[in-house]
Short mmCIF file of C-alpha atoms in Angstrom, two decimals:
data_model
loop_
_atom_site.label_atom_id
_atom_site.label_comp_id
_atom_site.label_asym_id
_atom_site.label_seq_id
_atom_site.Cartn_x
_atom_site.Cartn_y
_atom_site.Cartn_z
CA UNK A 88 26.88 -19.43 -19.23
CA UNK A 89 30.28 -20.76 -20.73
CA UNK A 90 32.37 -23.70 -18.54
CA UNK A 91 35.00 -20.99 -17.93
CA UNK A 92 32.39 -18.64 -16.66
CA UNK A 93 30.67 -20.86 -14.32
CA UNK A 94 34.11 -22.01 -12.82
CA UNK A 95 35.34 -18.21 -12.35
CA UNK A 96 31.91 -17.54 -10.52
CA UNK A 97 31.96 -20.60 -8.42
CA UNK A 98 35.55 -19.61 -7.55
CA UNK A 99 34.28 -16.18 -6.43
CA UNK A 100 31.38 -17.25 -4.71
CA UNK A 101 33.94 -19.51 -2.50
CA UNK A 102 36.32 -16.70 -1.85
CA UNK A 103 33.25 -14.15 -0.63
CA UNK A 104 31.83 -17.16 1.75
CA UNK A 105 35.50 -17.61 2.91
CA UNK A 106 35.28 -13.76 3.73
CA UNK A 107 31.89 -14.09 5.29
CA UNK A 108 32.94 -16.88 7.54
CA UNK A 109 35.75 -14.51 8.83
CA UNK A 110 33.70 -11.74 9.43
CA UNK A 111 29.85 -11.93 9.06
CA UNK A 112 29.03 -8.39 8.52
CA UNK A 113 26.24 -6.97 6.50
CA UNK A 114 28.66 -6.01 3.71
CA UNK A 115 30.02 -9.65 3.00
CA UNK A 116 26.63 -10.74 3.46
CA UNK A 117 25.49 -8.23 0.29
CA UNK A 118 29.02 -9.80 -1.70
CA UNK A 119 27.94 -13.35 -1.32
CA UNK A 120 24.44 -12.39 -2.17
CA UNK A 121 25.66 -10.48 -5.56
CA UNK A 122 27.95 -13.35 -6.40
CA UNK A 123 24.76 -15.58 -6.39
CA UNK A 124 23.03 -13.06 -8.46
CA UNK A 125 25.66 -13.44 -11.17
CA UNK A 126 25.13 -17.28 -11.11
CA UNK A 127 21.46 -16.34 -11.26
CA UNK A 128 20.34 -18.93 -8.72
CA UNK A 129 17.33 -17.38 -6.87
CA UNK A 130 17.03 -19.85 -4.14
CA UNK A 131 20.55 -19.39 -2.93
CA UNK A 132 20.52 -15.34 -3.30
CA UNK A 133 16.93 -15.83 -1.08
CA UNK A 134 18.79 -18.16 1.27
CA UNK A 135 21.97 -15.88 1.82
CA UNK A 136 19.64 -12.66 2.24
CA UNK A 137 17.28 -14.47 4.74
CA UNK A 138 20.52 -15.32 7.00
CA UNK A 139 22.13 -12.15 6.36
CA UNK A 140 18.85 -9.94 7.53
CA UNK A 141 18.39 -12.41 10.67
CA UNK A 142 21.75 -10.71 11.67
CA UNK A 143 21.32 -7.36 10.24
CA UNK A 144 17.28 -6.76 10.24
CA UNK A 145 16.72 -3.51 7.83
CA UNK A 146 19.60 -3.84 5.95
CA UNK A 147 18.59 -1.89 2.85
CA UNK A 148 20.79 -3.52 -0.03
CA UNK A 149 19.71 -7.11 1.33
CA UNK A 150 16.53 -6.35 1.35
CA UNK A 151 16.63 -4.90 -1.92
CA UNK A 152 18.38 -8.04 -3.66
CA UNK A 153 16.14 -10.29 -1.77
CA UNK A 154 12.88 -8.35 -3.07
CA UNK A 155 14.43 -8.56 -6.50
CA UNK A 156 15.02 -12.06 -6.08
CA UNK A 157 11.49 -12.87 -4.96
CA UNK A 158 10.04 -11.13 -7.69
CA UNK A 159 11.98 -12.85 -10.47
CA UNK A 160 10.96 -15.80 -8.74
CA UNK A 161 7.24 -15.29 -8.84
CA UNK A 162 7.60 -14.07 -12.39
CA UNK A 163 8.91 -17.59 -13.48
CA UNK A 164 6.07 -19.21 -11.51
CA UNK A 165 3.18 -16.67 -13.27
CA UNK A 166 4.82 -17.80 -16.72
CA UNK A 167 4.43 -21.17 -15.72
CA UNK A 168 0.82 -21.16 -14.59
CA UNK A 169 -0.12 -19.34 -17.79
CA UNK A 170 1.29 -22.11 -20.02
CA UNK A 171 -0.11 -24.66 -17.93
CA UNK A 172 -3.68 -23.07 -17.85
CA UNK A 173 -3.42 -22.45 -21.92
CA UNK A 174 -2.97 -26.66 -21.90
CA UNK A 175 -5.43 -27.64 -19.10
CA UNK A 176 -7.21 -24.77 -17.49
CA UNK A 177 -8.72 -25.65 -14.14
CA UNK A 178 -9.57 -24.21 -10.80
CA UNK A 179 -6.30 -24.81 -8.92
CA UNK A 180 -4.72 -23.09 -11.45
CA UNK A 181 -6.45 -20.09 -11.69
CA UNK A 182 -6.46 -19.80 -8.10
CA UNK A 183 -2.77 -19.67 -7.53
CA UNK A 184 -2.16 -17.33 -10.69
CA UNK A 185 -4.81 -15.00 -9.05
CA UNK A 186 -2.84 -15.16 -5.38
CA UNK A 187 0.52 -15.14 -7.17
CA UNK A 188 -0.30 -11.84 -9.42
CA UNK A 189 -2.08 -10.13 -6.15
CA UNK A 190 1.22 -11.24 -4.03
CA UNK A 191 3.27 -9.35 -7.05
CA UNK A 192 0.93 -6.38 -6.44
CA UNK A 193 -0.28 -6.65 -10.14
CA UNK A 194 -4.00 -5.52 -8.93
CA UNK A 195 -5.12 -5.02 -12.49
CA UNK A 196 -3.75 -8.10 -14.26
CA UNK A 197 -4.97 -10.32 -11.14
CA UNK A 198 -8.67 -8.67 -11.76
CA UNK A 199 -8.35 -9.49 -15.28
CA UNK A 200 -7.17 -12.87 -14.70
CA UNK A 201 -10.05 -13.47 -12.33
CA UNK A 202 -12.46 -12.15 -15.10
CA UNK A 203 -11.15 -14.29 -17.79
CA UNK A 204 -11.38 -17.41 -15.29
CA UNK A 205 -15.13 -15.96 -14.73
CA UNK A 206 -15.54 -15.92 -18.54
CA UNK A 207 -14.42 -19.52 -19.39
CA UNK A 208 -16.16 -21.03 -16.38
CA UNK A 209 -18.03 -18.84 -13.82
CA UNK A 210 -18.88 -19.94 -10.31
CA UNK A 211 -18.53 -18.18 -6.94
CA UNK A 212 -14.61 -18.72 -6.64
CA UNK A 213 -13.84 -16.52 -9.85
CA UNK A 214 -16.60 -14.09 -8.54
CA UNK A 215 -14.66 -13.90 -5.11
CA UNK A 216 -11.26 -13.28 -7.01
CA UNK A 217 -12.56 -10.56 -9.05
CA UNK A 218 -13.72 -8.77 -5.55
CA UNK A 219 -10.64 -9.46 -3.82
CA UNK A 220 -8.48 -7.86 -6.94
CA UNK A 221 -10.95 -4.85 -6.95
CA UNK A 222 -10.81 -4.54 -3.20
CA UNK A 223 -6.95 -4.45 -3.24
CA UNK A 224 -7.05 -1.50 -5.80
CA UNK A 225 -9.16 -0.14 -3.58
CA UNK A 226 -7.36 0.04 -0.53
CA UNK A 227 -4.11 1.04 -2.69
CA UNK A 228 -5.91 3.96 -4.58
CA UNK A 229 -8.60 4.86 -2.35
CA UNK A 230 -11.12 5.29 -5.21
CA UNK A 231 -14.97 5.12 -3.88
CA UNK A 232 -16.10 3.43 -7.15
CA UNK A 233 -13.32 0.34 -6.61
CA UNK A 234 -14.94 -0.03 -3.25
CA UNK A 235 -18.34 0.01 -4.34
CA UNK A 236 -17.42 -2.38 -7.46
CA UNK A 237 -15.42 -4.74 -4.69
CA UNK A 238 -18.28 -4.63 -2.33
CA UNK A 239 -20.72 -5.59 -5.00
CA UNK A 240 -18.72 -8.46 -6.59
CA UNK A 241 -18.37 -9.87 -3.01
CA UNK A 242 -21.88 -9.60 -2.46
CA UNK A 243 -22.81 -11.59 -5.75
CA UNK A 244 -19.81 -14.28 -4.45
CA UNK A 245 -21.65 -14.42 -1.07
CA UNK A 246 -25.04 -15.48 -2.77
CA UNK A 247 -22.97 -18.26 -5.02
CA UNK A 248 -20.68 -19.24 -2.20
CA UNK A 249 -23.07 -19.36 0.93
CA UNK A 250 -20.87 -21.41 2.92
CA UNK A 251 -17.70 -19.70 2.30
CA UNK A 252 -16.72 -16.53 4.81
CA UNK A 253 -14.10 -15.26 2.41
CA UNK A 254 -16.26 -13.11 0.11
CA UNK A 255 -17.66 -12.07 3.63
CA UNK A 256 -14.36 -10.95 4.89
CA UNK A 257 -14.03 -8.84 1.61
CA UNK A 258 -17.00 -7.09 2.83
CA UNK A 259 -16.02 -6.75 6.14
CA UNK A 260 -12.52 -4.90 5.32
CA UNK A 261 -14.15 -2.64 3.16
CA UNK A 262 -17.15 -1.50 5.50
CA UNK A 263 -14.34 -1.21 8.38
CA UNK A 264 -12.18 0.92 6.74
CA UNK A 265 -15.35 3.22 5.18
CA UNK A 266 -16.59 3.38 9.02
CA UNK A 267 -19.44 1.60 8.10
CA UNK A 268 -20.03 0.02 11.31
CA UNK A 269 -23.54 -1.15 11.05
CA UNK A 270 -23.00 -2.81 7.55
CA UNK A 271 -19.68 -4.31 9.12
CA UNK A 272 -21.64 -5.93 12.27
CA UNK A 273 -24.04 -7.33 9.71
CA UNK A 274 -21.30 -8.91 7.75
CA UNK A 275 -19.46 -10.25 11.08
CA UNK A 276 -22.98 -11.74 12.15
CA UNK A 277 -22.96 -13.94 8.83
CA UNK A 278 -19.34 -14.96 9.32
CA UNK A 279 -20.07 -16.14 12.91
CA UNK A 280 -23.19 -18.29 11.31
CA UNK A 281 -20.51 -19.93 9.11
CA UNK A 282 -17.55 -20.39 11.76
CA UNK A 283 -19.70 -20.06 15.10
CA UNK A 284 -17.43 -19.62 18.22
CA UNK A 285 -14.56 -18.40 16.74
CA UNK A 286 -12.76 -15.86 18.93
CA UNK A 287 -11.09 -13.20 16.51
CA UNK A 288 -14.64 -13.06 14.93
CA UNK A 289 -16.49 -13.07 18.00
CA UNK A 290 -14.18 -9.96 19.05
CA UNK A 291 -14.76 -8.08 16.16
CA UNK A 292 -18.03 -8.21 16.09
CA UNK A 293 -18.03 -6.68 19.86
CA UNK A 294 -16.03 -3.93 18.62
CA UNK A 295 -18.22 -3.42 15.52
CA UNK A 296 -21.10 -3.26 18.13
CA UNK A 297 -19.41 -0.45 20.43
CA UNK A 298 -18.72 1.63 17.43
CA UNK A 299 -22.35 1.31 15.51
CA UNK A 300 -23.71 4.68 17.13
CA UNK A 301 -20.65 6.40 15.12
CA UNK A 302 -21.34 4.51 11.85
CA UNK A 303 -21.59 5.80 8.46
CA UNK A 304 -23.62 4.96 5.49
CA UNK A 305 -21.01 2.68 3.35
CA UNK A 306 -21.62 5.56 0.50
CA UNK A 307 -20.58 8.21 2.82
CA UNK A 308 -17.89 6.26 4.26
CA UNK A 309 -16.27 5.44 0.56
CA UNK A 310 -16.67 9.02 -0.59
CA UNK A 311 -14.90 10.56 2.36
CA UNK A 312 -12.29 8.11 2.20
CA UNK A 313 -11.88 9.27 -1.90
CA UNK A 314 -11.52 12.97 -0.60
CA UNK A 315 -9.23 12.65 2.30
CA UNK A 316 -6.94 9.56 1.67
CA UNK A 317 -7.70 7.80 5.13
CA UNK A 318 -9.25 4.94 6.27
CA UNK A 319 -11.62 5.18 9.17
CA UNK A 320 -9.99 2.32 11.01
CA UNK A 321 -6.15 3.68 10.34
CA UNK A 322 -4.28 4.96 13.12
CA UNK A 323 -3.96 8.22 11.97
CA UNK A 324 -7.65 8.83 11.52
CA UNK A 325 -7.79 7.86 15.42
CA UNK A 326 -5.41 10.43 16.90
CA UNK A 327 -2.23 9.96 15.01
CA UNK A 328 0.57 12.34 15.68
CA UNK A 329 -0.02 14.95 18.45
CA UNK A 330 -0.12 18.65 17.75
CA UNK A 331 2.51 19.11 20.47
CA UNK A 332 4.96 16.99 18.69
CA UNK A 333 4.45 18.87 15.00
CA UNK A 334 4.61 22.49 16.64
CA UNK A 335 8.45 22.56 17.38
CA UNK A 336 9.04 21.41 13.64
CA UNK A 337 6.59 24.32 12.33
CA UNK A 338 8.66 26.65 14.66
CA UNK A 339 12.11 25.45 13.16
CA UNK A 340 10.79 25.83 9.61
CA UNK A 341 9.15 29.20 10.22
CA UNK A 342 12.12 30.53 11.37
CA UNK A 343 13.91 30.21 8.19
CA UNK A 344 14.04 33.99 6.88
CA UNK A 345 13.10 32.86 3.57
CA UNK A 346 10.10 31.34 4.99
CA UNK A 347 6.84 33.40 4.97
CA UNK A 348 4.43 30.73 6.37
CA UNK A 349 4.05 27.38 7.52
CA UNK A 350 0.59 25.56 7.74
CA UNK A 351 -0.39 22.25 9.27
CA UNK A 352 -4.17 21.12 8.69
CA UNK A 353 -5.50 18.21 10.15
CA UNK A 354 -9.49 17.72 10.51
CA UNK A 355 -10.81 20.76 11.96
CA UNK A 356 -7.39 21.87 13.33
CA UNK A 357 -4.84 24.24 11.87
CA UNK A 358 -1.62 25.37 13.11
CA UNK A 359 -0.35 28.47 11.47
CA UNK A 360 3.10 30.04 11.87
CA UNK A 361 4.03 33.41 10.32
CA UNK A 362 0.60 34.34 9.16
CA UNK A 363 -2.27 36.06 11.77
CA UNK A 364 -5.96 36.62 12.49
CA UNK A 365 -8.01 36.27 9.28
CA UNK A 366 -5.39 36.00 6.78
CA UNK A 367 -4.24 32.70 8.81
CA UNK A 368 -7.73 31.22 8.76
CA UNK A 369 -8.27 31.95 5.11
CA UNK A 370 -4.75 30.43 4.03
CA UNK A 371 -5.37 27.37 6.00
CA UNK A 372 -8.51 26.85 4.76
CA UNK A 373 -7.62 27.52 1.06
CA UNK A 374 -4.67 24.98 1.66
CA UNK A 375 -6.89 22.37 3.11
CA UNK A 376 -9.25 22.67 -0.27
CA UNK A 377 -6.35 22.33 -2.46
CA UNK A 378 -5.35 19.15 -0.72
CA UNK A 379 -8.66 17.66 -0.70
CA UNK A 380 -9.30 18.58 -4.44
CA UNK A 381 -5.89 17.25 -5.50
CA UNK A 382 -6.59 13.72 -3.86
CA UNK A 383 -9.86 13.26 -5.09
CA UNK A 384 -8.74 14.29 -8.45
CA UNK A 385 -5.83 12.20 -8.61
CA UNK A 386 -8.03 9.03 -7.60
CA UNK A 387 -10.63 9.96 -10.33
CA UNK A 388 -8.52 9.64 -13.15
CA UNK A 389 -6.79 6.63 -11.68
CA UNK A 390 -3.28 7.72 -10.75
CA UNK A 391 -3.19 6.68 -7.22
CA UNK A 392 -2.73 8.92 -4.35
CA UNK A 393 -1.22 12.49 -4.55
CA UNK A 394 1.83 13.25 -2.28
CA UNK A 395 2.60 16.77 -3.36
CA UNK A 396 1.38 19.99 -4.89
CA UNK A 397 4.36 22.39 -5.80
CA UNK A 398 3.30 25.92 -7.01
CA UNK A 399 6.11 28.54 -8.28
CA UNK A 400 5.74 31.99 -9.39
CA UNK A 401 6.62 35.79 -8.73
CA UNK A 402 5.04 35.42 -5.20
CA UNK A 403 7.74 32.60 -4.47
CA UNK A 404 6.87 28.99 -3.89
CA UNK A 405 4.45 27.03 -2.19
CA UNK A 406 4.90 23.84 -1.51
CA UNK A 407 2.04 21.43 -0.13
CA UNK A 408 2.56 17.87 1.37
CA UNK A 409 -0.39 15.32 1.49
CA UNK A 410 0.34 12.81 4.08
CA UNK A 411 -1.56 10.36 6.46
CA UNK A 412 -0.95 12.91 9.26
CA UNK A 413 -2.93 15.42 7.49
CA UNK A 414 -2.01 18.21 5.10
CA UNK A 415 1.20 20.93 5.54
CA UNK A 416 2.34 23.96 3.47
CA UNK A 417 5.24 25.97 3.18
CA UNK A 418 5.34 29.02 1.61
CA UNK A 419 8.62 30.49 0.45
CA UNK A 420 9.90 33.92 -0.72
CA UNK A 421 11.90 32.52 -3.14
CA UNK A 422 11.83 29.06 -5.32
CA UNK A 423 11.27 26.03 -3.56
CA UNK A 424 14.12 24.59 -1.42
CA UNK A 425 14.02 20.66 -0.90
CA UNK A 426 14.81 20.96 2.60
CA UNK A 427 11.59 22.43 3.11
CA UNK A 428 9.75 19.81 1.02
CA UNK A 429 11.44 17.18 2.82
CA UNK A 430 10.24 18.76 6.39
CA UNK A 431 6.95 18.84 5.21
CA UNK A 432 6.82 15.04 4.22
CA UNK A 433 8.47 14.52 7.45
CA UNK A 434 5.18 16.36 9.52
CA UNK A 435 2.77 14.62 7.39
CA UNK A 436 4.04 11.31 7.82
CA UNK A 437 4.23 10.72 4.05
CA UNK A 438 6.16 8.19 2.14
CA UNK A 439 7.07 8.49 -1.70
CA UNK A 440 7.08 5.18 -2.27
CA UNK A 441 4.19 3.83 -4.70
CA UNK A 442 2.28 7.06 -4.93
CA UNK A 443 1.66 9.62 -7.44
CA UNK A 444 2.68 13.24 -7.42
CA UNK A 445 0.69 16.31 -8.26
CA UNK A 446 2.30 19.47 -9.11
CA UNK A 447 1.27 22.74 -10.59
CA UNK A 448 3.44 25.66 -11.97
#
């Protein structure tokens, strides 16, 4: 940046700060943060955004600017760590690089880095990070194969690091998510051998012991996660939104003259508006089967969680939303309406961020 540009930027920052001092609104905090973006001082950006969010929690623009600044800061640290590793590879640098990549959400890169570490030096620490990276991929994409690989790598790390509970924590998280409570209790017993009397671990052990009678095998639990996209320990798998709250939403959608049927499916429960008798039952089962097969196929080919299926033809349109609360569908007489799709996403508790969308035509 030239001297003149630098001077001008500092002048604009001072002016923005004076406006902020006179009125500490979210808009003025955003204005100051944007001026710091022009200069490129990441620390100042983060400081202003943090202060602004303490007064205006949840402000979308401040959160966006802060997240971008954090990503740039982490990117800079990643470059520095890679340069340092080229010059002088050592465990502390490998460990920090893996941690930063995981924090950034670059899970595949984190696993590749841990494998490079393992190939160069071996040892339980690098095996643990391979397990942790693959477990993160499992929790993001819900693929059974990722969960199994992470479990096996963690088991290998346990053998290599007998006094370290971190690989056992990976195994516990996977077994808990899969509803494999018998496995979870075994893992917790070993954790308590390493850290006897730890109150959190003792509470976990009691909870797992109370649920052993409902335990699945690890393999069956992982397969179910891949098929449904839900973890056994998630709130939606243990109740979630009530059918009573969903019924009014379905009725409002069904009142639209363009809508032929609206369906909500969760577990063994199906709510249907617009169809009756055997037709309603068959249609609800078909919607559920489409949801299960779409989720499973998306995970098997590695594109993440499917969020929506949309089919259009002479019959009109069929939109199926796949979310944490279940599966919902709207069969319209004409082509797809955005408001119908949005309403379905609300019903199933879906979020479009970070997930793949499946579609058919």
